PDB file of C-alpha atoms in Angstrom:
ATOM      1  CA  MET A   1       0.578  -0.168  -0.150  1.00 50.00           C
ATOM      2  CA  ASN A   2       1.226   3.377  -0.791  1.00 87.00           C
ATOM      3  CA  GLN A   3       2.803   5.273   2.331  1.00 92.00           C
ATOM      4  CA  GLU A   4       0.635   8.272   1.911  1.00 93.00           C
ATOM      5  CA  ILE A   5      -1.740   6.547   1.547  1.00 92.00           C
ATOM      6  CA  HIS A   6      -1.452   4.761   4.624  1.00 94.00           C
ATOM      7  CA  GLU A   7      -1.151   8.560   6.361  1.00 94.00           C
ATOM      8  CA  ILE A   8      -4.190   9.810   4.766  1.00 95.00           C
ATOM      9  CA  LYS A   9      -6.397   6.922   6.758  1.00 95.00           C
ATOM     10  CA  SER A  10      -4.793   7.319   9.855  1.00 94.00           C
ATOM     11  CA  LEU A  11      -5.559  10.612   9.650  1.00 93.00           C
ATOM     12  CA  ILE A  12      -8.990  10.422   8.841  1.00 94.00           C
ATOM     13  CA  GLU A  13      -9.206   7.764  11.350  1.00 95.00           C
ATOM     14  CA  ARG A  14      -7.807  10.331  14.124  1.00 92.00           C
ATOM     15  CA  ILE A  15      -9.234  12.955  13.518  1.00 92.00           C
ATOM     16  CA  ASN A  16     -12.850  11.080  13.024  1.00 92.00           C
ATOM     17  CA  GLN A  17     -11.950   9.661  16.820  1.00 92.00           C
ATOM     18  CA  GLU A  18     -10.784  12.963  18.543  1.00 90.00           C
ATOM     19  CA  HIS A  19     -12.580  15.840  16.173  1.00 88.00           C
ATOM     20  CA  ILE A  20     -15.106  14.368  15.233  1.00 88.00           C
ATOM     21  CA  SER A  21     -17.785  16.992  17.317  1.00 89.00           C
ATOM     22  CA  TYR A  22     -15.728  19.595  15.550  1.00 88.00           C
ATOM     23  CA  LEU A  23     -18.000  18.889  12.339  1.00 89.00           C
ATOM     24  CA  GLU A  24     -21.499  18.920  14.069  1.00 88.00           C
ATOM     25  CA  GLY A  25     -21.599  22.137  12.758  1.00 86.00           C
ATOM     26  CA  LEU A  26     -21.216  21.190   8.432  1.00 87.00           C
ATOM     27  CA  ASN A  27     -24.663  22.423   6.639  1.00 87.00           C
ATOM     28  CA  SER A  28     -23.168  21.133   3.867  1.00 91.00           C
ATOM     29  CA  LYS A  29     -20.392  17.935   2.417  1.00 93.00           C
ATOM     30  CA  VAL A  30     -17.294  19.591   1.839  1.00 94.00           C
ATOM     31  CA  LEU A  31     -14.597  16.924  -0.765  1.00 96.00           C
ATOM     32  CA  LEU A  32     -11.176  16.813  -0.712  1.00 96.00           C
ATOM     33  CA  GLU A  33      -9.145  16.014  -3.317  1.00 96.00           C
ATOM     34  CA  ILE A  34      -5.681  14.798  -2.173  1.00 97.00           C
ATOM     35  CA  HIS A  35      -2.612  14.659  -4.869  1.00 96.00           C
ATOM     36  CA  LEU A  36      -0.478  12.489  -4.394  1.00 95.00           C
ATOM     37  CA  LYS A  37       3.224  11.862  -6.154  1.00 94.00           C
ATOM     38  CA  ASP A  38       2.013   9.081  -8.465  1.00 93.00           C
ATOM     39  CA  GLY A  39      -0.316  12.126  -9.973  1.00 93.00           C
ATOM     40  CA  SER A  40      -3.323   9.756  -8.547  1.00 94.00           C
ATOM     41  CA  SER A  41      -5.744  11.551  -7.009  1.00 95.00           C
ATOM     42  CA  VAL A  42      -8.073  10.504  -3.067  1.00 96.00           C
ATOM     43  CA  PHE A  43     -11.354  11.763  -2.146  1.00 96.00           C
ATOM     44  CA  VAL A  44     -11.893  11.784   1.140  1.00 96.00           C
ATOM     45  CA  GLU A  45     -15.501  13.322   1.830  1.00 95.00           C
ATOM     46  CA  ILE A  46     -16.188  14.990   4.681  1.00 95.00           C
ATOM     47  CA  SER A  47     -19.510  15.514   6.551  1.00 93.00           C
ATOM     48  CA  LYS A  48     -21.275  16.451   9.873  1.00 92.00           C
ATOM     49  CA  HIS A  49     -20.858  12.454   9.692  1.00 92.00           C
ATOM     50  CA  GLY A  50     -17.201  12.840   9.139  1.00 93.00           C
ATOM     51  CA  LEU A  51     -14.503  11.674   7.096  1.00 95.00           C
ATOM     52  CA  LYS A  52     -14.566   8.848   4.859  1.00 95.00           C
ATOM     53  CA  THR A  53     -12.460   7.544   2.440  1.00 94.00           C
ATOM     54  CA  VAL A  54     -14.762   8.131  -0.970  1.00 94.00           C
ATOM     55  CA  LYS A  55     -15.212   7.535  -5.157  1.00 92.00           C
ATOM     56  CA  PRO A  56     -14.072  10.578  -7.817  1.00 90.00           C
ATOM     57  CA  ASP A  57     -17.886   9.301  -9.217  1.00 89.00           C
ATOM     58  CA  LEU A  58     -18.368  12.510  -5.496  1.00 82.00           C
ATOM     59  CA  LYS A  59     -17.298  15.187  -7.395  1.00 85.00           C
ATOM     60  CA  LYS A  60     -19.652  16.032  -9.922  1.00 88.00           C
ATOM     61  CA  THR A  61     -22.775  16.309  -6.960  1.00 91.00           C
ATOM     62  CA  ILE A  62     -20.310  18.019  -4.248  1.00 92.00           C
ATOM     63  CA  GLN A  63     -20.397  21.270  -4.976  1.00 92.00           C
ATOM     64  CA  ASN A  64     -17.889  22.644  -2.388  1.00 94.00           C
ATOM     65  CA  GLN A  65     -14.340  20.749  -3.435  1.00 95.00           C
ATOM     66  CA  VAL A  66     -10.670  21.532  -2.657  1.00 96.00           C
ATOM     67  CA  ILE A  67      -7.927  19.907  -4.110  1.00 96.00           C
ATOM     68  CA  LEU A  68      -4.489  20.546  -2.995  1.00 97.00           C
ATOM     69  CA  SER A  69      -1.444  18.024  -2.505  1.00 96.00           C
ATOM     70  CA  PHE A  70      -0.599  15.934  -0.949  1.00 95.00           C
ATOM     71  CA  LYS A  71       3.287  17.707   0.991  1.00 95.00           C
ATOM     72  CA  ASP A  72       0.822  20.806   0.581  1.00 96.00           C
ATOM     73  CA  LEU A  73      -2.571  18.603   3.136  1.00 95.00           C
ATOM     74  CA  LYS A  74       1.237  17.481   5.201  1.00 94.00           C
ATOM     75  CA  LYS A  75       2.501  21.755   5.197  1.00 95.00           C
ATOM     76  CA  LEU A  76      -1.260  22.776   6.499  1.00 94.00           C
ATOM     77  CA  ILE A  77      -1.340  19.988   9.993  1.00 92.00           C
ATOM     78  CA  ASP A  78       1.545  20.921  10.156  1.00 93.00           C
ATOM     79  CA  ASN A  79       0.956  24.485  10.243  1.00 94.00           C
ATOM     80  CA  PRO A  80      -2.057  25.775   9.654  1.00 93.00           C
ATOM     81  CA  SER A  81      -2.207  29.454   9.094  1.00 94.00           C
ATOM     82  CA  ASN A  82      -0.311  28.725   6.055  1.00 94.00           C
ATOM     83  CA  ILE A  83      -4.024  28.532   4.823  1.00 92.00           C
ATOM     84  CA  LEU A  84      -3.358  32.103   3.387  1.00 92.00           C
ATOM     85  CA  ARG A  85      -0.960  32.021   2.164  1.00 95.00           C
ATOM     86  CA  PHE A  86      -1.718  28.849   0.432  1.00 95.00           C
ATOM     87  CA  LEU A  87      -5.467  29.794  -0.966  1.00 93.00           C
ATOM     88  CA  THR A  88      -3.808  33.001  -2.438  1.00 93.00           C
ATOM     89  CA  THR A  89      -1.436  30.977  -4.037  1.00 95.00           C
ATOM     90  CA  GLY A  90      -2.572  28.844  -5.977  1.00 94.00           C
ATOM     91  CA  ARG A  91      -1.675  25.722  -3.840  1.00 95.00           C
ATOM     92  CA  VAL A  92      -5.058  24.923  -2.340  1.00 96.00           C
ATOM     93  CA  LYS A  93      -7.720  25.723  -4.909  1.00 96.00           C
ATOM     94  CA  VAL A  94     -11.190  26.205  -3.262  1.00 95.00           C
ATOM     95  CA  LYS A  95     -14.963  25.119  -5.924  1.00 94.00           C
ATOM     96  CA  GLY A  96     -17.927  26.443  -4.502  1.00 91.00           C
ATOM     97  CA  ASN A  97     -18.290  28.210  -1.590  1.00 87.00           C
ATOM     98  CA  ILE A  98     -15.924  29.385   0.538  1.00 84.00           C
ATOM     99  CA  ARG A  99     -18.543  30.638   3.096  1.00 82.00           C
ATOM    100  CA  GLU A 100     -19.054  27.132   3.625  1.00 79.00           C
ATOM    101  CA  ILE A 101     -15.452  26.175   3.804  1.00 77.00           C
TER     102      ILE A 101
END
């Protein structure tokens, strides 16, 4: 199994166990598209019920989407204050209603 995918699944488990209460206020789902080094992508659905990996088919149905690389995801986890800089430089792309995201 790819190391990046394993790290993403571990992160999802940790968030679902420790931080699920922060997601209860979400009004709509958000699709997180994470680009891996090998050129593939992992899709994670974020909802008030938690995080879960999903198939890319949901890319057409979920309007609010965040697209970033695995490398940038790790940097944002280590230092969340980088999000504004990453958004303004285009390293993190947002589709949909940015206020909801």
